CSV table of N, CA, C and O in Angstrom, one decimal:
chain,number,residue,atom,x,y,z
A,1,MET,N,-2.2,6.9,15.2
A,1,MET,CA,-1.9,7.5,13.8
A,1,MET,C,-2.6,8.8,13.7
A,1,MET,O,-3.7,9.0,14.1
A,2,SER,N,-1.9,9.8,13.2
A,2,SER,CA,-2.4,11.2,13.1
A,2,SER,C,-3.4,11.2,12.0
A,2,SER,O,-3.5,10.4,11.1
A,3,ASP,N,-4.3,12.2,12.1
A,3,ASP,CA,-5.3,12.4,11.0
A,3,ASP,C,-4.7,12.6,9.7
A,3,ASP,O,-5.2,12.0,8.7
A,4,GLU,N,-3.6,13.3,9.6
A,4,GLU,CA,-3.0,13.5,8.2
A,4,GLU,C,-2.5,12.2,7.7
A,4,GLU,O,-2.5,12.0,6.5
A,5,LEU,N,-1.9,11.4,8.5
A,5,LEU,CA,-1.4,10.1,8.1
A,5,LEU,C,-2.5,9.2,7.7
A,5,LEU,O,-2.4,8.5,6.7
A,6,LYS,N,-3.6,9.2,8.4
A,6,LYS,CA,-4.8,8.4,8.1
A,6,LYS,C,-5.3,8.7,6.7
A,6,LYS,O,-5.6,7.9,5.9
A,7,LEU,N,-5.4,10.0,6.4
A,7,LEU,CA,-5.9,10.5,5.1
A,7,LEU,C,-5.0,10.0,4.0
A,7,LEU,O,-5.5,9.4,3.0
A,8,ASP,N,-3.7,10.1,4.1
A,8,ASP,CA,-2.8,9.7,3.1
A,8,ASP,C,-2.9,8.2,2.8
A,8,ASP,O,-2.8,7.7,1.7
A,9,VAL,N,-3.0,7.4,3.9
A,9,VAL,CA,-3.1,5.9,3.8
A,9,VAL,C,-4.4,5.6,3.1
A,9,VAL,O,-4.5,4.7,2.3
A,10,ALA,N,-5.5,6.3,3.5
A,10,ALA,CA,-6.8,6.0,2.9
A,10,ALA,C,-6.9,6.3,1.4
A,10,ALA,O,-7.6,5.6,0.7
A,11,ILE,N,-6.1,7.2,1.0
A,11,ILE,CA,-6.2,7.6,-0.4
A,11,ILE,C,-5.7,6.5,-1.4
A,11,ILE,O,-6.3,6.3,-2.5
A,12,VAL,N,-4.6,5.8,-1.1
A,12,VAL,CA,-4.0,4.9,-2.0
A,12,VAL,C,-4.3,3.5,-1.7
A,12,VAL,O,-5.4,3.0,-2.0
A,13,GLY,N,-3.4,2.7,-1.3
A,13,GLY,CA,-3.5,1.3,-1.1
A,13,GLY,C,-4.6,0.8,-0.2
A,13,GLY,O,-5.3,-0.2,-0.5
A,14,ALA,N,-4.8,1.5,0.9
A,14,ALA,CA,-5.8,1.1,1.9
A,14,ALA,C,-7.1,1.7,1.6
A,14,ALA,O,-8.1,1.3,2.2
A,15,GLY,N,-7.2,2.6,0.7
A,15,GLY,CA,-8.5,3.3,0.4
A,15,GLY,C,-9.3,2.6,-0.7
A,15,GLY,O,-9.4,1.4,-0.7
A,16,PRO,N,-9.8,3.4,-1.6
A,16,PRO,CA,-10.7,2.8,-2.6
A,16,PRO,C,-9.9,1.8,-3.5
A,16,PRO,O,-10.5,0.8,-3.9
A,17,VAL,N,-8.6,2.0,-3.7
A,17,VAL,CA,-7.9,1.0,-4.5
A,17,VAL,C,-7.8,-0.3,-3.8
A,17,VAL,O,-8.0,-1.3,-4.4
A,18,GLY,N,-7.5,-0.2,-2.5
A,18,GLY,CA,-7.4,-1.4,-1.7
A,18,GLY,C,-8.7,-2.2,-1.6
A,18,GLY,O,-8.7,-3.4,-1.7
A,19,LEU,N,-9.8,-1.4,-1.5
A,19,LEU,CA,-11.1,-2.0,-1.5
A,19,LEU,C,-11.4,-2.7,-2.8
A,19,LEU,O,-11.9,-3.8,-2.8
A,20,ALA,N,-11.1,-2.1,-3.9
A,20,ALA,CA,-11.3,-2.6,-5.2
A,20,ALA,C,-10.4,-3.9,-5.4
A,20,ALA,O,-10.9,-4.9,-6.0
A,21,LEU,N,-9.2,-3.9,-4.9
A,21,LEU,CA,-8.3,-5.1,-5.0
A,21,LEU,C,-8.9,-6.3,-4.2
A,21,LEU,O,-9.0,-7.4,-4.7
A,22,ALA,N,-9.4,-6.0,-3.0
A,22,ALA,CA,-9.9,-7.1,-2.2
A,22,ALA,C,-11.2,-7.6,-2.8
A,22,ALA,O,-11.4,-8.8,-2.9
A,23,THR,N,-12.0,-6.7,-3.4
A,23,THR,CA,-13.2,-7.2,-4.1
A,23,THR,C,-12.9,-8.0,-5.3
A,23,THR,O,-13.5,-9.0,-5.6
A,24,LEU,N,-11.9,-7.6,-6.1
A,24,LEU,CA,-11.4,-8.3,-7.2
A,24,LEU,C,-11.0,-9.7,-6.9
A,24,LEU,O,-11.3,-10.7,-7.5
A,25,LEU,N,-10.2,-9.8,-5.8
A,25,LEU,CA,-9.7,-11.2,-5.4
A,25,LEU,C,-10.9,-12.0,-5.0
A,25,LEU,O,-10.9,-13.2,-5.3
A,26,ALA,N,-11.9,-11.5,-4.3
A,26,ALA,CA,-13.0,-12.2,-3.9
A,26,ALA,C,-13.9,-12.7,-5.1
A,26,ALA,O,-14.3,-13.8,-5.1
A,27,ARG,N,-14.0,-11.8,-6.1
A,27,ARG,CA,-14.8,-12.2,-7.3
A,27,ARG,C,-14.1,-13.3,-8.0
A,27,ARG,O,-14.7,-14.0,-8.8
A,28,ARG,N,-12.8,-13.4,-7.9
A,28,ARG,CA,-12.0,-14.5,-8.6
A,28,ARG,C,-12.0,-15.8,-7.8
A,28,ARG,O,-11.3,-16.7,-8.1
A,29,GLY,N,-12.8,-15.8,-6.7
A,29,GLY,CA,-13.0,-17.0,-5.9
A,29,GLY,C,-11.9,-17.2,-4.8
A,29,GLY,O,-11.9,-18.3,-4.2
A,30,LEU,N,-11.2,-16.2,-4.5
A,30,LEU,CA,-10.2,-16.3,-3.4
A,30,LEU,C,-10.9,-15.8,-2.1
A,30,LEU,O,-11.7,-14.9,-2.2
A,31,ALA,N,-10.5,-16.4,-1.0
A,31,ALA,CA,-11.1,-16.2,0.2
A,31,ALA,C,-10.6,-14.8,0.8
A,31,ALA,O,-9.5,-14.7,1.3
A,32,VAL,N,-11.5,-13.8,0.8
A,32,VAL,CA,-11.2,-12.5,1.3
A,32,VAL,C,-12.4,-12.2,2.2
A,32,VAL,O,-13.6,-12.2,1.8
A,33,PRO,N,-12.2,-11.8,3.5
A,33,PRO,CA,-13.3,-11.5,4.4
A,33,PRO,C,-14.1,-10.3,4.0
A,33,PRO,O,-13.5,-9.4,3.4
A,34,THR,N,-15.3,-10.3,4.3
A,34,THR,CA,-16.2,-9.2,4.0
A,34,THR,C,-15.7,-7.9,4.7
A,34,THR,O,-16.0,-6.8,4.2
A,35,SER,N,-15.0,-8.1,5.8
A,35,SER,CA,-14.4,-6.9,6.5
A,35,SER,C,-13.5,-6.1,5.6
A,35,SER,O,-13.3,-4.9,5.8
A,36,HIS,N,-13.0,-6.7,4.5
A,36,HIS,CA,-12.1,-6.0,3.6
A,36,HIS,C,-12.8,-5.8,2.2
A,36,HIS,O,-12.2,-5.0,1.4
A,37,THR,N,-13.9,-6.4,1.9
A,37,THR,CA,-14.6,-6.1,0.6
A,37,THR,C,-15.8,-5.1,0.8
A,37,THR,O,-16.2,-4.6,-0.2
A,38,GLU,N,-16.2,-4.9,2.0
A,38,GLU,CA,-17.4,-4.1,2.3
A,38,GLU,C,-17.0,-3.0,3.3
A,38,GLU,O,-17.9,-2.5,4.0
A,39,ARG,N,-15.8,-2.7,3.5
A,39,ARG,CA,-15.4,-1.8,4.6
A,39,ARG,C,-15.5,-0.3,4.2
A,39,ARG,O,-15.6,0.0,3.1
A,40,ASP,N,-15.5,0.5,5.2
A,40,ASP,CA,-15.5,1.9,5.1
A,40,ASP,C,-14.1,2.4,4.8
A,40,ASP,O,-13.3,2.4,5.8
A,41,TRP,N,-13.7,2.7,3.6
A,41,TRP,CA,-12.3,3.0,3.3
A,41,TRP,C,-11.8,4.3,3.8
A,41,TRP,O,-10.7,4.6,3.8
A,42,THR,N,-12.7,5.1,4.4
A,42,THR,CA,-12.3,6.3,5.1
A,42,THR,C,-11.6,6.0,6.5
A,42,THR,O,-11.0,6.9,7.0
A,43,GLN,N,-11.8,4.8,6.9
A,43,GLN,CA,-11.2,4.3,8.2
A,43,GLN,C,-9.8,3.8,7.9
A,43,GLN,O,-9.5,3.2,6.9
A,44,PRO,N,-9.0,3.8,9.0
A,44,PRO,CA,-7.6,3.2,8.8
A,44,PRO,C,-7.7,1.8,8.4
A,44,PRO,O,-8.5,1.0,8.8
A,45,TYR,N,-6.8,1.4,7.5
A,45,TYR,CA,-6.7,0.0,7.0
A,45,TYR,C,-6.0,-0.8,8.0
A,45,TYR,O,-5.0,-0.4,8.7
A,46,VAL,N,-6.5,-2.0,8.2
A,46,VAL,CA,-5.9,-3.0,9.1
A,46,VAL,C,-5.5,-4.2,8.2
A,46,VAL,O,-6.3,-4.8,7.5
A,47,GLU,N,-4.2,-4.5,8.3
A,47,GLU,CA,-3.7,-5.7,7.5
A,47,GLU,C,-4.5,-6.9,7.9
A,47,GLU,O,-5.0,-7.1,9.0
A,48,ASN,N,-4.6,-7.9,6.9
A,48,ASN,CA,-5.4,-9.0,7.2
A,48,ASN,C,-4.7,-10.3,6.7
A,48,ASN,O,-4.3,-10.3,5.5
A,49,ASP,N,-4.6,-11.3,7.5
A,49,ASP,CA,-3.9,-12.5,7.1
A,49,ASP,C,-4.6,-13.2,6.0
A,49,ASP,O,-4.0,-13.8,5.1
A,50,ALA,N,-6.0,-13.2,5.9
A,50,ALA,CA,-6.7,-13.8,4.8
A,50,ALA,C,-6.4,-13.1,3.5
A,50,ALA,O,-6.3,-13.8,2.5
A,51,VAL,N,-6.3,-11.8,3.5
A,51,VAL,CA,-6.0,-11.1,2.3
A,51,VAL,C,-4.6,-11.5,1.8
A,51,VAL,O,-4.3,-11.7,0.6
A,52,GLU,N,-3.7,-11.6,2.8
A,52,GLU,CA,-2.3,-12.0,2.4
A,52,GLU,C,-2.4,-13.4,1.8
A,52,GLU,O,-1.7,-13.7,0.8
A,53,GLN,N,-3.1,-14.3,2.4
A,53,GLN,CA,-3.2,-15.7,1.9
A,53,GLN,C,-3.8,-15.7,0.5
A,53,GLN,O,-3.4,-16.6,-0.3
A,54,ALA,N,-4.8,-14.8,0.2
A,54,ALA,CA,-5.3,-14.8,-1.1
A,54,ALA,C,-4.3,-14.4,-2.1
A,54,ALA,O,-4.1,-15.0,-3.2
A,55,TRP,N,-3.5,-13.4,-1.8
A,55,TRP,CA,-2.4,-13.0,-2.6
A,55,TRP,C,-1.3,-14.1,-2.7
A,55,TRP,O,-0.7,-14.3,-3.8
A,56,LEU,N,-1.1,-14.8,-1.6
A,56,LEU,CA,-0.1,-15.8,-1.7
A,56,LEU,C,-0.6,-17.0,-2.6
A,56,LEU,O,0.2,-17.5,-3.3
A,57,THR,N,-1.9,-17.2,-2.7
A,57,THR,CA,-2.4,-18.2,-3.6
A,57,THR,C,-2.1,-17.8,-5.0
A,57,THR,O,-1.7,-18.6,-5.9
A,58,VAL,N,-2.3,-16.5,-5.3
A,58,VAL,CA,-2.0,-15.9,-6.6
A,58,VAL,C,-0.5,-16.1,-7.0
A,58,VAL,O,-0.2,-16.6,-8.0
A,59,TYR,N,0.4,-15.8,-6.0
A,59,TYR,CA,1.8,-15.8,-6.3
A,59,TYR,C,2.4,-17.2,-6.3
A,59,TYR,O,3.4,-17.5,-7.0
A,60,ARG,N,1.7,-18.2,-5.7
A,60,ARG,CA,2.1,-19.6,-5.8
A,60,ARG,C,1.7,-20.2,-7.0
A,60,ARG,O,2.2,-21.3,-7.4
A,61,ASN,N,0.7,-19.7,-7.7
A,61,ASN,CA,0.3,-20.3,-9.0
A,61,ASN,C,0.0,-19.2,-10.0
A,61,ASN,O,-1.1,-18.9,-10.4
A,62,PRO,N,1.1,-18.5,-10.4
A,62,PRO,CA,0.9,-17.4,-11.3
A,62,PRO,C,0.3,-17.7,-12.7
A,62,PRO,O,-0.4,-16.9,-13.3
A,63,GLU,N,0.5,-19.0,-13.1
A,63,GLU,CA,0.0,-19.4,-14.4
A,63,GLU,C,-1.6,-19.3,-14.4
A,63,GLU,O,-2.2,-18.9,-15.3
A,64,LYS,N,-2.1,-19.8,-13.3
A,64,LYS,CA,-3.6,-19.8,-13.1
A,64,LYS,C,-4.2,-18.4,-12.9
A,64,LYS,O,-5.3,-18.1,-13.3
A,65,HIS,N,-3.4,-17.6,-12.2
A,65,HIS,CA,-3.9,-16.2,-11.9
A,65,HIS,C,-3.0,-15.2,-12.5
A,65,HIS,O,-2.6,-14.2,-11.8
A,66,TRP,N,-2.6,-15.4,-13.8
A,66,TRP,CA,-1.6,-14.5,-14.4
A,66,TRP,C,-2.0,-13.0,-14.3
A,66,TRP,O,-1.1,-12.2,-13.9
A,67,ASP,N,-3.2,-12.6,-14.6
A,67,ASP,CA,-3.5,-11.2,-14.6
A,67,ASP,C,-3.4,-10.6,-13.2
A,67,ASP,O,-3.0,-9.5,-13.0
A,68,LEU,N,-3.8,-11.4,-12.2
A,68,LEU,CA,-3.7,-10.9,-10.8
A,68,LEU,C,-2.3,-10.9,-10.3
A,68,LEU,O,-1.9,-9.9,-9.6
A,69,TYR,N,-1.5,-11.8,-10.8
A,69,TYR,CA,-0.1,-11.8,-10.5
A,69,TYR,C,0.6,-10.6,-11.1
A,69,TYR,O,1.4,-9.9,-10.4
A,70,GLN,N,0.3,-10.3,-12.3
A,70,GLN,CA,0.8,-9.1,-13.0
A,70,GLN,C,0.4,-7.8,-12.3
A,70,GLN,O,1.2,-6.9,-12.1
A,71,LEU,N,-0.9,-7.8,-11.9
A,71,LEU,CA,-1.4,-6.7,-11.1
A,71,LEU,C,-0.6,-6.5,-9.8
A,71,LEU,O,-0.2,-5.4,-9.5
A,72,GLY,N,-0.4,-7.6,-9.1
A,72,GLY,CA,0.4,-7.5,-7.9
A,72,GLY,C,1.8,-7.0,-8.1
A,72,GLY,O,2.3,-6.1,-7.3
A,73,GLU,N,2.4,-7.4,-9.2
A,73,GLU,CA,3.8,-6.9,-9.5
A,73,GLU,C,3.8,-5.4,-9.9
A,73,GLU,O,4.7,-4.7,-9.6
A,74,GLU,N,2.8,-5.1,-10.7
A,74,GLU,CA,2.7,-3.6,-11.1
A,74,GLU,C,2.4,-2.8,-9.9
A,74,GLU,O,3.0,-1.7,-9.8
A,75,LEU,N,1.6,-3.2,-8.9
A,75,LEU,CA,1.4,-2.5,-7.7
A,75,LEU,C,2.7,-2.4,-6.8
A,75,LEU,O,3.0,-1.4,-6.2
A,76,THR,N,3.5,-3.5,-6.9
A,76,THR,CA,4.8,-3.5,-6.2
A,76,THR,C,5.7,-2.5,-6.8
A,76,THR,O,6.4,-1.7,-6.1
A,77,ASP,N,5.7,-2.4,-8.1
A,77,ASP,CA,6.6,-1.5,-8.9
A,77,ASP,C,6.1,0.0,-8.6
A,77,ASP,O,6.9,0.8,-8.3
A,78,LEU,N,4.8,0.2,-8.5
A,78,LEU,CA,4.3,1.5,-8.2
A,78,LEU,C,4.7,1.9,-6.8
A,78,LEU,O,5.2,3.1,-6.7
A,79,GLU,N,4.5,1.1,-5.9
A,79,GLU,CA,4.9,1.4,-4.5
A,79,GLU,C,6.4,1.6,-4.4
A,79,GLU,O,6.9,2.5,-3.7
A,80,ASP,N,7.2,0.8,-5.1
A,80,ASP,CA,8.6,1.0,-5.1
A,80,ASP,C,9.0,2.4,-5.6
A,80,ASP,O,9.8,3.1,-5.0
A,81,ALA,N,8.4,2.8,-6.7
A,81,ALA,CA,8.7,4.1,-7.3
A,81,ALA,C,8.2,5.2,-6.3
A,81,ALA,O,8.9,6.2,-6.1
A,82,PHE,N,7.0,5.0,-5.7
A,82,PHE,CA,6.5,6.0,-4.8
A,82,PHE,C,7.4,6.1,-3.5
A,82,PHE,O,7.6,7.2,-3.0
A,83,ARG,N,7.9,5.0,-3.1
A,83,ARG,CA,8.9,5.1,-1.9
A,83,ARG,C,10.1,5.9,-2.3
A,83,ARG,O,10.6,6.7,-1.5
A,84,LEU,N,10.6,5.7,-3.4
A,84,LEU,CA,11.8,6.5,-3.9
A,84,LEU,C,11.4,8.0,-4.0
A,84,LEU,O,12.2,8.9,-3.5
A,85,TRP,N,10.2,8.3,-4.5
A,85,TRP,CA,9.8,9.7,-4.6
A,85,TRP,C,9.6,10.2,-3.2
A,85,TRP,O,10.1,11.4,-3.0
A,86,ARG,N,9.0,9.5,-2.3
A,86,ARG,CA,8.9,10.0,-0.9
A,86,ARG,C,10.2,10.4,-0.3
A,86,ARG,O,10.4,11.4,0.3
A,87,PHE,N,11.2,9.5,-0.5
A,87,PHE,CA,12.5,9.8,0.1
A,87,PHE,C,13.1,11.0,-0.5
A,87,PHE,O,13.7,11.9,0.2
A,88,ARG,N,13.1,11.1,-1.8
A,88,ARG,CA,13.6,12.3,-2.5
A,88,ARG,C,12.9,13.6,-2.1
A,88,ARG,O,13.5,14.6,-1.9
A,89,HIS,N,11.6,13.4,-1.9
A,89,HIS,CA,10.8,14.6,-1.5
A,89,HIS,C,11.1,15.1,-0.1
A,89,HIS,O,11.3,16.3,0.1
A,90,VAL,N,11.2,14.2,0.8
A,90,VAL,CA,11.6,14.6,2.2
A,90,VAL,C,13.0,15.2,2.3
A,90,VAL,O,13.2,16.2,3.0
A,91,THR,N,13.9,14.6,1.5
A,91,THR,CA,15.2,15.2,1.4
A,91,THR,C,15.2,16.6,0.8
A,91,THR,O,15.9,17.5,1.3
A,92,THR,N,14.5,16.8,-0.2
A,92,THR,CA,14.4,18.1,-0.9
A,92,THR,C,13.7,19.1,0.1
A,92,THR,O,14.2,20.2,0.2
A,93,VAL,N,12.7,18.7,0.7
A,93,VAL,CA,12.0,19.6,1.7
A,93,VAL,C,12.9,20.0,2.8
A,93,VAL,O,13.0,21.2,3.2
A,94,GLU,N,13.6,19.0,3.4
A,94,GLU,CA,14.6,19.4,4.4
A,94,GLU,C,15.6,20.3,3.9
A,94,GLU,O,16.0,21.3,4.6
A,95,ARG,N,16.1,20.1,2.7
A,95,ARG,CA,17.1,21.0,2.2
A,95,ARG,C,16.6,22.4,1.9
A,95,ARG,O,17.3,23.4,2.1
A,96,VAL,N,15.4,22.5,1.5
A,96,VAL,CA,14.8,23.8,1.1
A,96,VAL,C,14.3,24.6,2.3
A,96,VAL,O,14.6,25.8,2.5
A,97,ILE,N,13.5,23.9,3.2
A,97,ILE,CA,12.8,24.7,4.3
A,97,ILE,C,13.3,24.2,5.7
A,97,ILE,O,12.8,24.8,6.7
A,98,GLY,N,14.1,23.2,5.7
A,98,GLY,CA,14.6,22.8,7.0
A,98,GLY,C,13.4,22.1,7.8
A,98,GLY,O,12.6,21.3,7.2
A,99,PHE,N,13.2,22.5,9.0
A,99,PHE,CA,12.2,21.8,9.9
A,99,PHE,C,11.0,22.8,10.1
A,99,PHE,O,10.3,22.6,11.1
A,100,LYS,N,10.8,23.7,9.2
A,100,LYS,CA,9.6,24.6,9.3
A,100,LYS,C,8.4,23.8,9.1
A,100,LYS,O,8.4,22.7,8.5
A,101,ARG,N,7.2,24.3,9.5
A,101,ARG,CA,5.9,23.7,9.2
A,101,ARG,C,5.8,23.5,7.7
A,101,ARG,O,6.2,24.3,6.9
A,102,GLY,N,5.1,22.4,7.4
A,102,GLY,CA,4.9,22.1,6.0
A,102,GLY,C,3.6,22.7,5.4
A,102,GLY,O,2.9,23.4,6.2
A,103,THR,N,3.4,22.5,4.2
A,103,THR,CA,2.2,23.0,3.6
A,103,THR,C,1.0,22.3,4.2
A,103,THR,O,1.1,21.2,4.6
A,104,GLY,N,-0.1,23.0,4.2
A,104,GLY,CA,-1.3,22.4,4.8
A,104,GLY,C,-1.3,22.3,6.3
A,104,GLY,O,-2.1,21.6,6.9
A,105,GLY,N,-0.2,22.9,6.9
A,105,GLY,CA,-0.2,22.8,8.4
A,105,GLY,C,0.5,21.5,8.9
A,105,GLY,O,0.4,21.3,10.1
A,106,THR,N,1.0,20.7,8.1
A,106,THR,CA,1.7,19.5,8.5
A,106,THR,C,3.0,19.8,9.3
A,106,THR,O,3.4,20.9,9.3
A,107,GLY,N,3.5,18.8,9.9
A,107,GLY,CA,4.8,19.0,10.6
A,107,GLY,C,6.0,19.1,9.6
A,107,GLY,O,7.1,19.1,10.1
A,108,GLY,N,5.8,19.1,8.3
A,108,GLY,CA,6.8,19.3,7.4
A,108,GLY,C,7.7,18.0,7.3
A,108,GLY,O,7.2,16.9,7.1
A,109,VAL,N,9.0,18.1,7.6
A,109,VAL,CA,9.9,17.0,7.5
A,109,VAL,C,9.5,15.9,8.4
A,109,VAL,O,9.6,14.7,8.1
A,110,SER,N,9.1,16.2,9.6
A,110,SER,CA,8.7,15.2,10.6
A,110,SER,C,7.6,14.3,10.1
A,110,SER,O,7.6,13.1,10.2
A,111,TYR,N,6.6,15.0,9.5
A,111,TYR,CA,5.5,14.3,8.9
A,111,TYR,C,5.9,13.4,7.7
A,111,TYR,O,5.6,12.2,7.6
A,112,LEU,N,6.7,14.0,6.8
A,112,LEU,CA,7.2,13.3,5.7
A,112,LEU,C,8.0,12.0,6.0
A,112,LEU,O,8.0,11.0,5.4
A,113,ARG,N,8.8,12.2,7.1
A,113,ARG,CA,9.6,11.0,7.6
A,113,ARG,C,8.7,9.9,8.0
A,113,ARG,O,9.0,8.7,7.8
A,114,LYS,N,7.6,10.2,8.7
A,114,LYS,CA,6.6,9.2,9.1
A,114,LYS,C,6.1,8.5,7.9
A,114,LYS,O,5.8,7.3,7.9
A,115,MET,N,5.8,9.2,6.9
A,115,MET,CA,5.3,8.6,5.7
A,115,MET,C,6.2,7.7,5.0
A,115,MET,O,5.7,6.8,4.2
A,116,LEU,N,7.5,7.7,5.2
A,116,LEU,CA,8.4,6.8,4.7
A,116,LEU,C,8.1,5.4,5.1
A,116,LEU,O,8.5,4.4,4.4
A,117,ASP,N,7.5,5.2,6.3
A,117,ASP,CA,7.3,3.9,6.8
A,117,ASP,C,5.9,3.3,6.4
A,117,ASP,O,5.6,2.2,6.7
A,118,VAL,N,5.1,4.1,5.7
A,118,VAL,CA,3.7,3.7,5.3
A,118,VAL,C,3.8,2.7,4.2
A,118,VAL,O,4.5,3.1,3.1
A,119,VAL,N,3.2,1.6,4.3
A,119,VAL,CA,3.2,0.6,3.2
A,119,VAL,C,1.8,0.6,2.6
A,119,VAL,O,0.8,0.4,3.3
A,120,LEU,N,1.8,0.8,1.3
A,120,LEU,CA,0.5,1.0,0.6
A,120,LEU,C,-0.2,-0.4,0.4
A,120,LEU,O,-1.4,-0.5,0.5
A,121,PHE,N,0.5,-1.4,0.1
A,121,PHE,CA,0.0,-2.7,-0.2
A,121,PHE,C,0.7,-3.8,0.7
A,121,PHE,O,1.5,-4.6,0.2
A,122,PRO,N,0.4,-3.7,2.0
A,122,PRO,CA,1.2,-4.5,3.0
A,122,PRO,C,1.1,-6.0,2.7
A,122,PRO,O,2.1,-6.7,2.8
A,123,GLU,N,0.0,-6.5,2.3
A,123,GLU,CA,-0.1,-8.0,2.1
A,123,GLU,C,0.7,-8.5,0.9
A,123,GLU,O,1.3,-9.5,1.0
A,124,ILE,N,0.8,-7.6,-0.1
A,124,ILE,CA,1.6,-8.0,-1.3
A,124,ILE,C,3.1,-8.0,-0.9
A,124,ILE,O,3.9,-8.9,-1.4
A,125,TRP,N,3.5,-7.1,-0.1
A,125,TRP,CA,5.0,-7.1,0.3
A,125,TRP,C,5.2,-8.2,1.3
A,125,TRP,O,6.2,-8.9,1.3
A,126,LYS,N,4.3,-8.4,2.3
A,126,LYS,CA,4.5,-9.4,3.3
A,126,LYS,C,4.6,-10.8,2.8
A,126,LYS,O,5.3,-11.7,3.3
A,127,LEU,N,3.8,-11.1,1.8
A,127,LEU,CA,3.7,-12.5,1.2
A,127,LEU,C,5.1,-13.0,0.7
A,127,LEU,O,5.3,-14.2,0.7
A,128,ARG,N,5.9,-12.1,0.4
A,128,ARG,CA,7.2,-12.5,-0.2
A,128,ARG,C,8.1,-13.3,0.9
A,128,ARG,O,8.9,-14.2,0.5
A,129,THR,N,7.8,-13.1,2.1
A,129,THR,CA,8.5,-13.8,3.2
A,129,THR,C,8.0,-15.3,3.2
A,129,THR,O,8.8,-16.2,3.5
A,130,ASP,N,6.8,-15.5,2.8
A,130,ASP,CA,6.2,-16.8,2.9
A,130,ASP,C,6.3,-17.6,1.6
A,130,ASP,O,6.0,-18.8,1.5
A,131,LEU,N,6.8,-17.0,0.5
A,131,LEU,CA,7.0,-17.7,-0.7
A,131,LEU,C,8.1,-18.7,-0.6
A,131,LEU,O,9.1,-18.6,0.0
């Protein structure tokens, strides 16, 4: 993973927000490993089956965990909107500057295309397969 990709992933779902989410799940009594509640968020995020299982518990019993369920859905909506924005952005950039270097020295369109595959809240998306 390139340094620029690591930075973008660290900023949103896998960064301080992801750390706060994992900590919130743990505070609510759901099993989340300390590797995800006390981690260095500047490092690349690694998906975790236990975090997915915690979210799966929330989604299988939304009445009991209503606020967490709503939060998961709001984060899903946020990522959905962000994915659409990313796609429109890469299309606009390609249309305007082609394949020139991007701002900040990035690869421009090539970098933005890589970002299309980045999932901000992987466990929340993955759990849907197991519901």
